[in-house]
Coordinates of C-alpha atoms in Angstrom, one line a residue:
Chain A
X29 CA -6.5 -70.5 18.6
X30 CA -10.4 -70.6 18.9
X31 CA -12.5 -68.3 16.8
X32 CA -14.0 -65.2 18.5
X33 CA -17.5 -64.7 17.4
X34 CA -19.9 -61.6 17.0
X35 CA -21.3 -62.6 20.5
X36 CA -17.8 -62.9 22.1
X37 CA -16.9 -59.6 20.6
X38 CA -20.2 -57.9 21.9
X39 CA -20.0 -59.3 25.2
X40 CA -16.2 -58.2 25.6
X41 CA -17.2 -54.4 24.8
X42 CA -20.1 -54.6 27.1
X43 CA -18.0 -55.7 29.9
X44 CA -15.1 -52.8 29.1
X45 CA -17.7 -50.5 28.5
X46 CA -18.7 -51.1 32.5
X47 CA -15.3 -49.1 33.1
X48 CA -16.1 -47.1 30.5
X49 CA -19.2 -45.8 32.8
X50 CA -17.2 -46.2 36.3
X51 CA -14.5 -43.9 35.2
X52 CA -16.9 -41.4 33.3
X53 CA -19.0 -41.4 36.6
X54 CA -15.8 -41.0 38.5
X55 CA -14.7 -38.1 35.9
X56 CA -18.4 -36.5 36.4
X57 CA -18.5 -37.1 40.0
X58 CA -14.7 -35.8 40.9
X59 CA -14.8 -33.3 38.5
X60 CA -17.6 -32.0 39.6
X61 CA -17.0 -31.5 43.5
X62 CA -13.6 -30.0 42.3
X63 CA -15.3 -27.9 40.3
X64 CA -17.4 -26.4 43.1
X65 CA -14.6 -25.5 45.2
X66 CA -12.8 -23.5 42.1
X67 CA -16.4 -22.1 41.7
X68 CA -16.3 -20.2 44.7
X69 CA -12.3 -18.9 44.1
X70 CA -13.3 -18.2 40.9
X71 CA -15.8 -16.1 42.0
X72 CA -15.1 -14.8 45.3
X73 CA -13.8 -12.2 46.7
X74 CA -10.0 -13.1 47.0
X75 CA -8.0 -12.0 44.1
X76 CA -4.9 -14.0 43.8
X77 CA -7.2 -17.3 44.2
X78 CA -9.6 -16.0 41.4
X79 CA -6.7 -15.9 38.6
X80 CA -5.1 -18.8 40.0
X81 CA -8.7 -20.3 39.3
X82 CA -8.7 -18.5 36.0
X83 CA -5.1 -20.2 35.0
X84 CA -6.3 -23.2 35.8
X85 CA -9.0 -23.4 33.3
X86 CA -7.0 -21.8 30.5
X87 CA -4.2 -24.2 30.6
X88 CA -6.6 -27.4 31.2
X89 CA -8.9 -25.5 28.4
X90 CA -6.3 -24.9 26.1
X91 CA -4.3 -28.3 25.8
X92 CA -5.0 -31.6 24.8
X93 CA -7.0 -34.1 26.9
X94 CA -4.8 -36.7 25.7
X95 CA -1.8 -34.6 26.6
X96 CA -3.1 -33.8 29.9
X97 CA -3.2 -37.9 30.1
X98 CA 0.0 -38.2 29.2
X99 CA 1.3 -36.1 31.7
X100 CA -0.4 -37.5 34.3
X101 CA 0.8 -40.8 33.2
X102 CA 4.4 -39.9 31.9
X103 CA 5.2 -37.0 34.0
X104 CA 4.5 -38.6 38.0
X105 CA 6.3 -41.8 36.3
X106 CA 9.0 -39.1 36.1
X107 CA 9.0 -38.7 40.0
X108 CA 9.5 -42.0 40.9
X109 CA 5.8 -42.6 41.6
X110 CA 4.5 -46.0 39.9
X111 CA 1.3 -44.6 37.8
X112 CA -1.4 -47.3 36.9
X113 CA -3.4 -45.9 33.9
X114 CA -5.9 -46.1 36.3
X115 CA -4.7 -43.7 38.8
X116 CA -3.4 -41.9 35.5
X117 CA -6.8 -41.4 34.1
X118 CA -9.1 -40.8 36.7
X119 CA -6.6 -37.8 37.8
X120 CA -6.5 -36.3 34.3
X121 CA -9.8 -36.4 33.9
X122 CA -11.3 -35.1 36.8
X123 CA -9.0 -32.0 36.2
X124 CA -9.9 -31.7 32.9
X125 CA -14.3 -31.9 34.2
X126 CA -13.5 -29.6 36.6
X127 CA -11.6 -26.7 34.6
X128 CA -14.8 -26.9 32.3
X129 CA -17.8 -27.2 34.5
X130 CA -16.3 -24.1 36.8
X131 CA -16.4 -22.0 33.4
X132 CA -19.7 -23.2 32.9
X133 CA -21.2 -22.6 36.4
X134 CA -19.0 -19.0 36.2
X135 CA -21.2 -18.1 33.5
X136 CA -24.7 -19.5 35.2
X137 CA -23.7 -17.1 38.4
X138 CA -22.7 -14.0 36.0
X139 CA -26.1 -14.2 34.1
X140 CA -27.8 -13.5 37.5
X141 CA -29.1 -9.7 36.7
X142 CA -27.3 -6.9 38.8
X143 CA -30.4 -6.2 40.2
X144 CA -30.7 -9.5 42.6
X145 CA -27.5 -8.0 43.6
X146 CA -28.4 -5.0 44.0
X147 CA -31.9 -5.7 46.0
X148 CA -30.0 -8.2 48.5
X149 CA -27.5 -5.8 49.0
X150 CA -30.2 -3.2 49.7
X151 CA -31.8 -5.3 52.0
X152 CA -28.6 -5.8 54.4
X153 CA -27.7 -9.3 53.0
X154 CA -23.3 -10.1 53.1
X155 CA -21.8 -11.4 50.0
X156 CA -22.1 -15.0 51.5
X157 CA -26.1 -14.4 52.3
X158 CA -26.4 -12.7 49.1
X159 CA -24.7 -16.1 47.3
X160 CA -26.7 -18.8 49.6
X161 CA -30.2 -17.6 49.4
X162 CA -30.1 -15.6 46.2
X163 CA -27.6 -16.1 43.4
X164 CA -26.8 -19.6 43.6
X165 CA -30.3 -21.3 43.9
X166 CA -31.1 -18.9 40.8
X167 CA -27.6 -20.0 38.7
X168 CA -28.1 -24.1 40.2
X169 CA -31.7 -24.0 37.7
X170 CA -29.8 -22.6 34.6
X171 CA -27.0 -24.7 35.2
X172 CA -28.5 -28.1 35.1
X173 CA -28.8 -28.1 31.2
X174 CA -25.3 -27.3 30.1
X175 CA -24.2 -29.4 33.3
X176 CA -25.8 -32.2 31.9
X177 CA -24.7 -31.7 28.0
X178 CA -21.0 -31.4 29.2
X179 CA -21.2 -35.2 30.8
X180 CA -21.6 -36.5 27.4
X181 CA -18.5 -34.8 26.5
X182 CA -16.7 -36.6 29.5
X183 CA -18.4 -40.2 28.7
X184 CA -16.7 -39.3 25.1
X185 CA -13.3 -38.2 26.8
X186 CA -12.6 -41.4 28.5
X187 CA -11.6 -42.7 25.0
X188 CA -8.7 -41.2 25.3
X189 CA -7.8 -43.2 28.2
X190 CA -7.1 -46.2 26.0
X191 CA -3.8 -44.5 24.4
X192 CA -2.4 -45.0 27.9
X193 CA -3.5 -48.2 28.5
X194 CA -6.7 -48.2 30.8
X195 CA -9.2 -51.2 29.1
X196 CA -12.5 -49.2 28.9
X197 CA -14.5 -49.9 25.8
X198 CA -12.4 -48.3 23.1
X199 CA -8.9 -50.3 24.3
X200 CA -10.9 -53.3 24.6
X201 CA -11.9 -52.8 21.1
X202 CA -8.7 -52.3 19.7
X203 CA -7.5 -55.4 21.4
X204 CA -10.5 -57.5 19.4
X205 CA -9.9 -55.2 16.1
X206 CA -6.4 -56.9 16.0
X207 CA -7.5 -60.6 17.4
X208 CA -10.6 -61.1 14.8
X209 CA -9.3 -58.9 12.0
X210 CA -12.6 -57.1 12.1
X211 CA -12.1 -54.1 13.2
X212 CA -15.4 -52.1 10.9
X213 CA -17.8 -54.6 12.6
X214 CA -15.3 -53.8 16.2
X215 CA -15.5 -50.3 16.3
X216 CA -19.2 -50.1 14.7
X217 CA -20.1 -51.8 17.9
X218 CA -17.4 -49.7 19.9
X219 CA -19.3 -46.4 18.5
X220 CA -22.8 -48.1 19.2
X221 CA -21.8 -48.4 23.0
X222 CA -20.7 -44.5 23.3
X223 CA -24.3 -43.4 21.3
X224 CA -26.5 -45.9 23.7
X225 CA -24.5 -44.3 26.6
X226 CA -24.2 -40.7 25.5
X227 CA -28.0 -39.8 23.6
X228 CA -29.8 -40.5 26.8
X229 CA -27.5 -37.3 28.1
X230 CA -28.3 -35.8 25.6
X231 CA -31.8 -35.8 25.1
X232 CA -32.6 -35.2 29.2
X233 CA -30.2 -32.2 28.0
X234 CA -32.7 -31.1 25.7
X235 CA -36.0 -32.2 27.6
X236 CA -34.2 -30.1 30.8
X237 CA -33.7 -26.9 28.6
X238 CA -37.1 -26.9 27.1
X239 CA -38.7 -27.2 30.3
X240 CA -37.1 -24.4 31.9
X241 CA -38.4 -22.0 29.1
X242 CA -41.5 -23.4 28.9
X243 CA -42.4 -23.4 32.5
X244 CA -42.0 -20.6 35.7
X245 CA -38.9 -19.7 36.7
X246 CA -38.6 -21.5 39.9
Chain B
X27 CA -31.7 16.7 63.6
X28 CA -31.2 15.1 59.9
X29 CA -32.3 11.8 59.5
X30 CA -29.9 11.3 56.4
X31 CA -26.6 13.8 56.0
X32 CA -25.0 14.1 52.6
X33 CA -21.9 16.3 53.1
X34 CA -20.0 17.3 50.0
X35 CA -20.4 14.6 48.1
X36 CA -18.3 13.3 45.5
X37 CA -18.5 10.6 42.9
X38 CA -16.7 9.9 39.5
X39 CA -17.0 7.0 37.4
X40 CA -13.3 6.8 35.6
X41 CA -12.6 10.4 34.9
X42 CA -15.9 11.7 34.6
X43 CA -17.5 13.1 37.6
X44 CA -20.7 12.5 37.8
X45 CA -21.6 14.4 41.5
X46 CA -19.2 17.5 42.0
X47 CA -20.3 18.1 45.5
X48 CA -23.4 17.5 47.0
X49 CA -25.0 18.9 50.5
X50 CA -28.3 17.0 51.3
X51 CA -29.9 16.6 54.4
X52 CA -33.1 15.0 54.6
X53 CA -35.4 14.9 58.0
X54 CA -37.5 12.5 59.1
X55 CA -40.7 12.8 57.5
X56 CA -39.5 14.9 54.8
X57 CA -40.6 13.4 50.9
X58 CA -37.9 15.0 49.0
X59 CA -38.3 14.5 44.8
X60 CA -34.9 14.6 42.8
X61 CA -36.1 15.6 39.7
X62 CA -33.7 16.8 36.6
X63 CA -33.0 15.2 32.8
X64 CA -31.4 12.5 32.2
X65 CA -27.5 11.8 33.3
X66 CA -27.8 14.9 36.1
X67 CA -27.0 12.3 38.7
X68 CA -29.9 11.8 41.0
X69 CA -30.4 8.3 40.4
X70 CA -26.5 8.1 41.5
X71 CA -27.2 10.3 44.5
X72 CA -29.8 7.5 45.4
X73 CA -27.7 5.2 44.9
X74 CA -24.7 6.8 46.8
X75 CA -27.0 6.9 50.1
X76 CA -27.0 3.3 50.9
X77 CA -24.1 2.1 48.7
X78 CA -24.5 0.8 46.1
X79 CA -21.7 3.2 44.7
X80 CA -18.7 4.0 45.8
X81 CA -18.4 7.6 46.8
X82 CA -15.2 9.1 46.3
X83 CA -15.4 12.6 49.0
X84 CA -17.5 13.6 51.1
X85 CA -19.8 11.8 54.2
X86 CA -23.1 10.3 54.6
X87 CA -24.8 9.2 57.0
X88 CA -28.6 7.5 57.9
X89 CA -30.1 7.8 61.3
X90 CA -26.2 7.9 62.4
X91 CA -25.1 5.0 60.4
X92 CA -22.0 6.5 58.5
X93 CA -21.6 5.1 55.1
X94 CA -17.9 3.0 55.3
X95 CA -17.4 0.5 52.9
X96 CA -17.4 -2.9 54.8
X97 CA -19.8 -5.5 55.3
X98 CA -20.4 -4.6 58.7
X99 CA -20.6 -0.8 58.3
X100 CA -22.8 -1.4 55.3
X101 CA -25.4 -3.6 56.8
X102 CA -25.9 -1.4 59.6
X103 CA -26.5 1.8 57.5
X104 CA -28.7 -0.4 55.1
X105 CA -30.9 -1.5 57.9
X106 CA -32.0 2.4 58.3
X107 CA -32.7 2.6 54.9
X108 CA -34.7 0.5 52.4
X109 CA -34.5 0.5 48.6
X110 CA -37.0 0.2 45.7
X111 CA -35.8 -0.4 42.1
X112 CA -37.1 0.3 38.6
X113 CA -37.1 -2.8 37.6
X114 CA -38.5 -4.6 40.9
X115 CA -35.6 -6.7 41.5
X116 CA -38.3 -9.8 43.1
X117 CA -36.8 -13.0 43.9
X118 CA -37.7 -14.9 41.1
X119 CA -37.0 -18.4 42.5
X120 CA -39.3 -17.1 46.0
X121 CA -43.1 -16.8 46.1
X122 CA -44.1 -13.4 46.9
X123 CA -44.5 -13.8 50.8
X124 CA -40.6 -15.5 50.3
X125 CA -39.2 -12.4 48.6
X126 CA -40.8 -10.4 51.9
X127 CA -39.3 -12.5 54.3
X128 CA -36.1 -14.1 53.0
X129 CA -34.1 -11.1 54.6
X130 CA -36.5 -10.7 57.8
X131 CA -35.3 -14.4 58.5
X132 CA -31.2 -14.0 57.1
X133 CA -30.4 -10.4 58.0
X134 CA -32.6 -9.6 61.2
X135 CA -32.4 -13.3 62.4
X136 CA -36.2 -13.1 62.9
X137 CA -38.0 -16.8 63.5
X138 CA -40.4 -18.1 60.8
X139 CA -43.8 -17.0 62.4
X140 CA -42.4 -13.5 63.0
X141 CA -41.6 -13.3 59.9
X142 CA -44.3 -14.8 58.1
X143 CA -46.5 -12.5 60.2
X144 CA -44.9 -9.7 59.3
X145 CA -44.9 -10.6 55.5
X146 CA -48.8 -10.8 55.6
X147 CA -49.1 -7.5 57.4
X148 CA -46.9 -5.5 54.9
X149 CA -48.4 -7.6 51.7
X150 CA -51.8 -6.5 53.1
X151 CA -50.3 -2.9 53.4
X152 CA -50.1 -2.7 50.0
X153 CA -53.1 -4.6 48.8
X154 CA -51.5 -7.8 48.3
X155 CA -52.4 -10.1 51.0
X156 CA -54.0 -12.7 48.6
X157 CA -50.9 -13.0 46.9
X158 CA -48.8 -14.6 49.6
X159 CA -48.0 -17.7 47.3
X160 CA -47.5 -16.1 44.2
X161 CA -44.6 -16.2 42.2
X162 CA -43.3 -12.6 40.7
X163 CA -43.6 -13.9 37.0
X164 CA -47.3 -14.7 38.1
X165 CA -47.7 -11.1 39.1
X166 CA -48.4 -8.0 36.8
X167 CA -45.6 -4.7 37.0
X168 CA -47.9 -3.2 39.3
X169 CA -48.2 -5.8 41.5
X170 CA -44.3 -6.8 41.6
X171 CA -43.5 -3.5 42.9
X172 CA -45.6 -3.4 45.4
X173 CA -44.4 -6.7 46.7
X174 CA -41.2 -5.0 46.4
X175 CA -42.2 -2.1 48.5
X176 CA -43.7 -4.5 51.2
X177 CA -40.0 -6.9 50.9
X178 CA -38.4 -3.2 51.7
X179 CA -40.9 -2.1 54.2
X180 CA -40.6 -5.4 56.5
X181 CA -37.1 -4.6 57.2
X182 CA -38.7 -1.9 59.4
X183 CA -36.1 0.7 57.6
X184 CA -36.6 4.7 58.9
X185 CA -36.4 6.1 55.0
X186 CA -37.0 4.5 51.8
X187 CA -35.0 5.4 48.5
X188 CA -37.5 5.6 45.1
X189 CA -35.3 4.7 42.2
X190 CA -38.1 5.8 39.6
X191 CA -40.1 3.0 40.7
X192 CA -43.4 3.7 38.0
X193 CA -40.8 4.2 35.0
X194 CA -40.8 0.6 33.5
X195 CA -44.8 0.3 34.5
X196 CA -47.8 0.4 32.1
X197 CA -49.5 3.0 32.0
X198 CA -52.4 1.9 33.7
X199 CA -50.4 0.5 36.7
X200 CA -48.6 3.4 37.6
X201 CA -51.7 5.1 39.4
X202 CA -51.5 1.8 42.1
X203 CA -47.8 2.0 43.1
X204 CA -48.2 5.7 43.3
X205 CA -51.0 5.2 46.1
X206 CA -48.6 2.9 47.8
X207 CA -46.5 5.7 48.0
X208 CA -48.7 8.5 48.7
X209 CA -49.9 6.6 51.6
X210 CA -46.3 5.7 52.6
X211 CA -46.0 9.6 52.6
X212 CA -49.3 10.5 54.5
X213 CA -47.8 8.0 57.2
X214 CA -45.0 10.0 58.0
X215 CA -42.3 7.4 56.0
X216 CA -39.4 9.5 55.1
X217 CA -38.6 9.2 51.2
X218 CA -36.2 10.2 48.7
X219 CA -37.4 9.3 45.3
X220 CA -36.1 10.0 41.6
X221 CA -39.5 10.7 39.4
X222 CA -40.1 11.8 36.6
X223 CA -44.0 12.1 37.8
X224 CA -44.2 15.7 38.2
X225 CA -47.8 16.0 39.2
X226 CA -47.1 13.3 41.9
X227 CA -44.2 14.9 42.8
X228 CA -46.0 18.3 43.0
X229 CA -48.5 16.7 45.1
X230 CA -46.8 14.4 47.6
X231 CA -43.7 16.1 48.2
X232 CA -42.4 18.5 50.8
X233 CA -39.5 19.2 48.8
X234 CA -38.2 18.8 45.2
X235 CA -34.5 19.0 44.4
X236 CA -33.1 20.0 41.0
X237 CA -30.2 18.4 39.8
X238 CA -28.3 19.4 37.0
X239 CA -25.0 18.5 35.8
X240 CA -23.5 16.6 38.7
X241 CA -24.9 19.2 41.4
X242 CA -28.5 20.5 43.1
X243 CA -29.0 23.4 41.1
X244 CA -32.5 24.8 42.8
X245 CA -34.4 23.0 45.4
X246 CA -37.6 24.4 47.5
X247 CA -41.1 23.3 48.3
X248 CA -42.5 22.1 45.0
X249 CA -45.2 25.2 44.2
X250 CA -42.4 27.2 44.5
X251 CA -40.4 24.9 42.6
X252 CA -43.2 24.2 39.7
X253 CA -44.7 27.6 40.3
X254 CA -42.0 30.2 40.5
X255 CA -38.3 28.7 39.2
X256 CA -35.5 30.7 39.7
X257 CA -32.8 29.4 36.9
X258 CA -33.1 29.5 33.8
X259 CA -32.1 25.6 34.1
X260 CA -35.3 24.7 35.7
X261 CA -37.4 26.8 33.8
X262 CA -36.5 24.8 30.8
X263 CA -36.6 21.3 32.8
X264 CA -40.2 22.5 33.8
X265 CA -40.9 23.7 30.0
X266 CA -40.1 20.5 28.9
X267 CA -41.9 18.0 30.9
X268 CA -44.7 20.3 31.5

C-alpha cells in the first residue's frame, strides 16, 4: 500500500468539498423556493394551510437534522423505494432550509408596521396588492441579512450527510482519518474547508446588515 | 342627502364596548371635528368609516358605498373616502411621487403619465412639487404628511378621514399641515378629523362632535360648542384643554 501524503490528503478534501458546495447550494437553493411557497400559506389568508405551515416548521424545528436524515434515508428504504444518500440528503435538507427560512421571512413580513397596512388598505389596495407592492419589497430588504447568515448554517448542516453515507468533505475525511492514521492533521484541514467556505457568509452577513442601518431605507 | 351615514353604530373590542351606538351623518362639504379625551372612541369612529375595524351593529355608508366586509365591498367604499394617519404611514421603500402614485397605477388602473401627472399636481397642491424624488426618511414630519395628504388626495376620494394628523409633529410643523387642511376645507373637501387643535377646530369647522364614553355626547357648530356647552361633560373637556 502506497503512502498518502499531506498533498494527497488536501487534494482529496478539496475534491469532496466540491459536493460539499453542490449539495449546500442545492440545500440553499431548494430550500429556499420551498420556503417561499410555505411563506405565503404561512401567511395568507387560509387557515388550515397556515397551521399546516406552522406544524411543518415545528416538527422540522424541533428534531434532529441528522434524524430527519435518517428518516429520509431509513424510512423511504422502508417503502421499497432504493434511497441513494444522495437522494437521501438533498431531500432532508431542503426540508429542513425551508422550515427555517419560512420562520425567518414570517418574521421579516410581521415587522412591517400596521400602518403600511393600514395606509394600503386605506387607499383601496386587496390583500394580494397590498403584499406585492408594499409588504414584501419592504420585508425582501430586511430579510437579506438573516437569509444570508442562515446559509452558513446549511453549508455546516451538510456534515451530517456523511453519517449516511453521501462523500462530501467530512465522509471523505473520515475515510483519510482511518487510511493515514492522521486524523488531527485530517479534520484540521476538514474544519479549514468549512471556515474558508462559511466566513465569506458570514462577513457579507455582517457588511449586508450594517449597510442597511447605515444607509436609507430603500 | 348625507354623503357619509353612520346608523347605530356598534363596536366592542373583546367585551369592552368601545362605541354603544352611534348616529352620524356627515354632508358633503361639511368639516366635522370629533373632539373628546382620550379612549372616548373617535379615533375608532374614524376608523369604523372606511374599515379599518370591524363594526359589530349598525350601518355605514360613503357616497352609497355600504361598508361590508369583503374585498370588493371594501375597495369600492374606500375609493369614496381617503385616509390620513398620525404617523404618515409613507412608503418607505417609494420616493415621494411613488408613495402618490403606487395606488393611482394598482387600484384605479390608471397608465404611468396619468398618474405621474396627477402625482405632480397634488404634490404641488400641497407645496411639495420639488420633492417628486424624495424619499420619506429624506423628508421632515411636516413634509411627510403632506405627501401623505397628496397620496390620499390623488385617489380623487369625495371625503377625507383626519386621524389627528399634527399629533406626532413638531411644533413648528404643525402650522404647515394645518394650511393643507384649511385649504382642503375652504375648497369644499368634506372632512372628518379627530384633533385635539381646538383653535383649528374652532376655526375650520362647521361642526364639532363631542364624544365621551363610547357615544356623541353634544355636537353643534363650534362657537356654540366652545362658546356655550351644554353638559357638564364638555364643560370640563373645554376647561381642560382650554
Amino acid at each position: 500500500m502506497s503512502q498518502i501524503g499531506f498533498a494527497d490528503i488536501l487534494w482529496n478534501l478539496i475534491m469532496a468539498a466540491g459536493w460539499t458546495v453542490v449539495l449546500s447550494l442545492i440545500s440553499f437553493v431548494g430550500g429556499g423556493l420551498l420556503g417561499i411557497v410555505l411563506l405565503f400559506a404561512r401567511i395568507g389568508k387560509v387557515s388550515w394551510l397556515r397551521v399546516v405551515v406552522k406544524i411543518y416548521t415545528e416538527v422540522f424545528q424541533g428534531t434532529p437534522l441528522l434524524m430527519q436524515l435518517f428518516l429520509a434515508f431509513f424510512g423511504l428504504g422502508l417503502l421499497g423505494i432504493d434511497v441513494p444518500p444522495s437522494l437521501a440528503a438533498g431531500t432532508a435538507l431542503i426540508l429542513w432550509t425551508a422550515a427555517f427560512l419560512v420562520e425567518i421571512w414570517r418574521g421579516c413580513v410581521s415587522a412591517i408596521a400596521k400602518g403600511q397596512w393600514e395606509a394600503s388598505a386605506s387607499l383601496g389596495m386587496t390583500y394580494v396588492e397590498q403584499m406585492r407592492h408594499v409588504i414584501l419589497p419592504q420585508a425582501f430588504k430586511i430579510s437579506i441579512p438573516p437569509t444570508v447568515g442562515f446559509s452558513v448554517q446549511v453549508v455546516k448542516g451538510t456534515a451530517l450527510t456523511s453519517i449516511i453515507g453521501f462523500v462530501e468533505v467530512t465522509k471523505a475525511g473520515t475515510v483519510l482519518a482511518n487510511a493515514t492514521f492522521q486524523p488531527f492533521t485530517v479534520y484540521g484541514l476538514v474544519a479549514l474547508i468549512y471556515f474558508i467556505l462559511c466566513y465569506p457568509l458570514s462577513l457579507s452577513a455582517k457588511a449586508l446588515e450594517r449597510k442597511m442601518n447605515v444607509t436609507h431605507r430603500h | 342627502m348625507s354623503l357619509i351615514a353612520i346608523d347605530a353604530l356598534k363596536k366592542s373590542y373583546g367585551k369592552t364596548e368601545v362605541l354603544k351606538g352611534i348616529d352620524l351623518h356627515v354632508k358633503q362639504g361639511e368639516v366635522i371635528a370629533l373632539i373628546g379625551k382620550s379612549g372616548s372612541g373617535k379615533s375608532t369612529l374614524l376608523r369604523c368609516i372606511n374599515g379599518l375595524e370591524q363594526i359589530n351593529d349598525g350601518a355605514i355608508s360613503v357616497a352609497g358605498e355600504q361598508l361590508i366586509n369583503d374585498e370588493l365591498h371594501l375597495r369600492a367604499l374606500r375609493l369614496k373616502v381617503g385616509m390620513i394617519f398620525q404617523q404618515f404611514n409613507l412608503f418607505p421603500h417609494k420616493t415621494a411621487g411613488q408613495n402618490v402614485m403606487l395606488a393611482q397605477q394598482v387600484v384605479k388602473k390608471r397608465p404611468k403619465a396619468d398618474a405621474v401627472a396627477m402625482a405632480r399636481k397634488m404634490l404641488d397642491r400641497v407645496g411639495l412639487s420639488d420633492k417628486f424624488d424624495s424619499y420619506p426618511d429624506q423628508l421632515s414630519g411636516g413634509q411627510q404628511q403632506r405627501v401623505a395628504i397628496a397620496r390620499a388626495l390623488a385617489m380623487e376620494p369625495m371625503a377625507l378621514l383626519c386621524d389627528e394628523v399634527t399629533s406626532a409633529l413638531d411644533p413648528e410643523l404643525v402650522a404647515e399641515v394645518l394650511q393643507v387642511v384649511r385649504d382642503l376645507a375652504a375648497e369644499g373637501m368634506t372632512l372628518v378629523m379627530v384633533t385635539h387643535e381646538m383653535a383649528f377646530a374652532r376655526d375650520v369647522c362647521s361642526r364639532v362632535v363631542f364624544m365621551h364614553q363610547g357615544r356623541i355626547h353634544e355636537s353643534g357648530p363650534p362657537e356654540q360648542v366652545f362658546n356655550n356647552p351644554q353638559t357638564p361633560e364638555l364643560r370640563s373637556f373645554i376647561g381642560m384643554t382650554g
